[in-house]
Amino acid sequence: MLYIVTCLITEEASTEFSIIGAAADKKKAAAMAAEIYKDYNKVASFQNIEMITEWLATRSSYSFRKDKSHRLQLAITEVDAEKETANKQVVFSAAAEQDELMRKVSQALFEGKHTAERGGEAPSCPIG
């Protein structure tokens, strides 16, 4: 089994995707990914890095947000070199939060328009 470590960094409007490397052992892959986290979050404690290494070894992914515009996403993907599969294996999956927000806003506007067209009343919040 081979474990591929990937990294996605989102800062402001830029996005950078990297394949960090590969390891034959999942714990080594987790340690490799934790080093990326350590470089990204300069104020991380030793205990925090150890916890993230363990999380990566068990869950195979980790996401860290510095603030609204800065995010690090790490993933470890298993690749079985012995078996050929017809399905594509996901190396990394990430959804853009801005796109998701716009989808939800559009859906809310659409639902509000239909309520208005039917003459329905919008729920009110009593003040008092």
mmCIF file of C-alpha atoms in Angstrom:
data_model
loop_
_atom_site.group_PDB
_atom_site.id
_atom_site.type_symbol
_atom_site.label_atom_id
_atom_site.label_comp_id
_atom_site.label_asym_id
_atom_site.label_seq_id
_atom_site.Cartn_x
_atom_site.Cartn_y
_atom_site.Cartn_z
ATOM 1 C CA MET A 1 0.000 0.000 0.000
ATOM 2 C CA LEU A 2 1.208 3.491 -0.826
ATOM 3 C CA TYR A 3 0.016 6.675 0.912
ATOM 4 C CA ILE A 4 0.039 9.956 -1.011
ATOM 5 C CA VAL A 5 0.123 13.198 0.997
ATOM 6 C CA THR A 6 -1.560 16.237 -0.549
ATOM 7 C CA CYS A 7 -1.960 19.825 0.572
ATOM 8 C CA LEU A 8 -4.336 22.620 -0.411
ATOM 9 C CA ILE A 9 -3.606 26.150 0.802
ATOM 10 C CA THR A 10 -6.190 28.879 0.321
ATOM 11 C CA GLU A 11 -5.028 32.428 1.028
ATOM 12 C CA GLU A 12 -7.224 35.373 0.092
ATOM 13 C CA ALA A 13 -8.188 34.720 -3.558
ATOM 14 C CA SER A 14 -5.327 32.334 -4.363
ATOM 15 C CA THR A 15 -5.365 28.560 -4.086
ATOM 16 C CA GLU A 16 -2.317 26.309 -4.189
ATOM 17 C CA PHE A 17 -2.514 22.522 -4.457
ATOM 18 C CA SER A 18 0.566 20.373 -3.891
ATOM 19 C CA ILE A 19 1.418 16.716 -3.777
ATOM 20 C CA ILE A 20 3.810 16.618 -0.840
ATOM 21 C CA GLY A 21 5.054 13.084 -1.274
ATOM 22 C CA ALA A 22 4.349 9.407 -0.749
ATOM 23 C CA ALA A 23 5.172 6.883 1.942
ATOM 24 C CA ALA A 24 4.794 3.137 2.326
ATOM 25 C CA ASP A 25 3.666 3.575 5.949
ATOM 26 C CA LYS A 26 0.581 5.584 6.980
ATOM 27 C CA LYS A 27 2.266 6.920 10.150
ATOM 28 C CA LYS A 28 5.164 8.253 8.071
ATOM 29 C CA ALA A 29 2.691 9.884 5.698
ATOM 30 C CA ALA A 30 0.920 11.475 8.690
ATOM 31 C CA ALA A 31 4.231 12.793 10.037
ATOM 32 C CA MET A 32 5.023 14.224 6.590
ATOM 33 C CA ALA A 33 1.657 16.018 6.511
ATOM 34 C CA ALA A 34 2.103 17.279 10.083
ATOM 35 C CA GLU A 35 5.384 18.926 9.038
ATOM 36 C CA ILE A 36 3.426 20.967 6.485
ATOM 37 C CA TYR A 37 1.018 22.011 9.241
ATOM 38 C CA LYS A 38 3.957 22.949 11.487
ATOM 39 C CA ASP A 39 5.421 25.164 8.747
ATOM 40 C CA TYR A 40 2.026 26.762 8.074
ATOM 41 C CA ASN A 41 1.097 27.400 11.714
ATOM 42 C CA LYS A 42 4.293 28.779 13.251
ATOM 43 C CA VAL A 43 2.703 29.093 16.733
ATOM 44 C CA ALA A 44 1.596 25.447 16.956
ATOM 45 C CA SER A 45 2.651 23.661 20.123
ATOM 46 C CA PHE A 46 4.423 20.294 20.189
ATOM 47 C CA GLN A 47 1.284 18.694 21.688
ATOM 48 C CA ASN A 48 -0.859 20.225 18.937
ATOM 49 C CA ILE A 49 1.406 18.809 16.234
ATOM 50 C CA GLU A 50 1.372 15.372 17.900
ATOM 51 C CA MET A 51 -2.434 15.461 18.081
ATOM 52 C CA ILE A 52 -2.700 16.414 14.399
ATOM 53 C CA THR A 53 -0.254 13.662 13.416
ATOM 54 C CA GLU A 54 -2.459 11.132 15.236
ATOM 55 C CA TRP A 55 -5.605 12.592 13.631
ATOM 56 C CA LEU A 56 -4.043 12.312 10.167
ATOM 57 C CA ALA A 57 -2.973 8.721 10.835
ATOM 58 C CA THR A 58 -6.526 7.725 11.812
ATOM 59 C CA ARG A 59 -8.767 10.024 9.736
ATOM 60 C CA SER A 60 -6.485 10.716 6.754
ATOM 61 C CA SER A 61 -7.462 14.382 6.514
ATOM 62 C CA TYR A 62 -7.158 17.602 8.470
ATOM 63 C CA SER A 63 -8.285 21.176 7.863
ATOM 64 C CA PHE A 64 -6.903 24.223 9.682
ATOM 65 C CA ARG A 65 -8.230 27.757 9.345
ATOM 66 C CA LYS A 66 -6.098 30.687 10.495
ATOM 67 C CA ASP A 67 -8.883 33.148 9.743
ATOM 68 C CA LYS A 68 -11.645 33.785 7.207
ATOM 69 C CA SER A 69 -9.242 34.032 4.254
ATOM 70 C CA HIS A 70 -6.492 31.536 5.165
ATOM 71 C CA ARG A 71 -6.913 27.775 5.251
ATOM 72 C CA LEU A 72 -4.749 24.663 5.069
ATOM 73 C CA GLN A 73 -6.208 21.286 4.092
ATOM 74 C CA LEU A 74 -4.155 18.105 4.294
ATOM 75 C CA ALA A 75 -5.121 14.668 3.016
ATOM 76 C CA ILE A 76 -3.606 11.198 2.898
ATOM 77 C CA THR A 77 -4.895 8.950 0.130
ATOM 78 C CA GLU A 78 -4.314 5.191 0.008
ATOM 79 C CA VAL A 79 -3.258 3.808 -3.346
ATOM 80 C CA ASP A 80 -3.082 0.077 -3.832
ATOM 81 C CA ALA A 81 -0.434 -0.588 -6.471
ATOM 82 C CA GLU A 82 -1.254 -4.329 -6.540
ATOM 83 C CA LYS A 83 -4.857 -3.871 -7.660
ATOM 84 C CA GLU A 84 -5.967 -2.130 -10.777
ATOM 85 C CA THR A 85 -9.288 -0.425 -10.234
ATOM 86 C CA ALA A 86 -11.667 0.922 -12.820
ATOM 87 C CA ASN A 87 -12.745 3.650 -10.409
ATOM 88 C CA LYS A 88 -10.676 6.757 -10.026
ATOM 89 C CA GLN A 89 -9.286 7.160 -6.551
ATOM 90 C CA VAL A 90 -9.816 10.576 -5.002
ATOM 91 C CA VAL A 91 -6.502 12.232 -4.284
ATOM 92 C CA PHE A 92 -8.023 15.363 -2.749
ATOM 93 C CA SER A 93 -11.477 16.825 -2.413
ATOM 94 C CA ALA A 94 -12.232 20.394 -1.360
ATOM 95 C CA ALA A 95 -15.230 22.655 -1.859
ATOM 96 C CA ALA A 96 -14.795 26.383 -2.263
ATOM 97 C CA GLU A 97 -16.622 28.042 0.600
ATOM 98 C CA GLN A 98 -17.430 31.125 -1.467
ATOM 99 C CA ASP A 99 -19.196 28.966 -4.069
ATOM 100 C CA GLU A 100 -21.153 27.150 -1.347
ATOM 101 C CA LEU A 101 -22.190 30.460 0.219
ATOM 102 C CA MET A 102 -23.388 31.793 -3.136
ATOM 103 C CA ARG A 103 -25.365 28.601 -3.742
ATOM 104 C CA LYS A 104 -27.128 28.971 -0.395
ATOM 105 C CA VAL A 105 -27.849 32.673 -0.990
ATOM 106 C CA SER A 106 -29.285 31.901 -4.433
ATOM 107 C CA GLN A 107 -31.440 29.138 -2.989
ATOM 108 C CA ALA A 108 -32.733 31.440 -0.226
ATOM 109 C CA LEU A 109 -33.540 34.167 -2.754
ATOM 110 C CA PHE A 110 -35.330 31.661 -4.993
ATOM 111 C CA GLU A 111 -37.428 30.349 -2.102
ATOM 112 C CA GLY A 112 -38.237 33.896 -0.952
ATOM 113 C CA LYS A 113 -39.360 34.899 -4.452
ATOM 114 C CA HIS A 114 -41.729 31.924 -4.675
ATOM 115 C CA THR A 115 -43.210 32.727 -1.280
ATOM 116 C CA ALA A 116 -43.823 36.321 -2.418
ATOM 117 C CA GLU A 117 -45.378 35.202 -5.728
ATOM 118 C CA ARG A 118 -47.830 32.914 -3.918
ATOM 119 C CA GLY A 119 -48.865 35.744 -1.647
ATOM 120 C CA GLY A 120 -47.669 33.935 1.404
ATOM 121 C CA GLU A 121 -46.560 35.812 4.423
ATOM 122 C CA ALA A 122 -43.017 35.660 5.569
ATOM 123 C CA PRO A 123 -42.637 34.488 9.134
ATOM 124 C CA SER A 124 -42.446 37.419 11.485
ATOM 125 C CA CYS A 125 -40.490 37.819 14.652
ATOM 126 C CA PRO A 126 -42.497 39.630 17.327
ATOM 127 C CA ILE A 127 -40.652 42.331 19.170
ATOM 128 C CA GLY A 128 -41.566 42.777 22.722
#
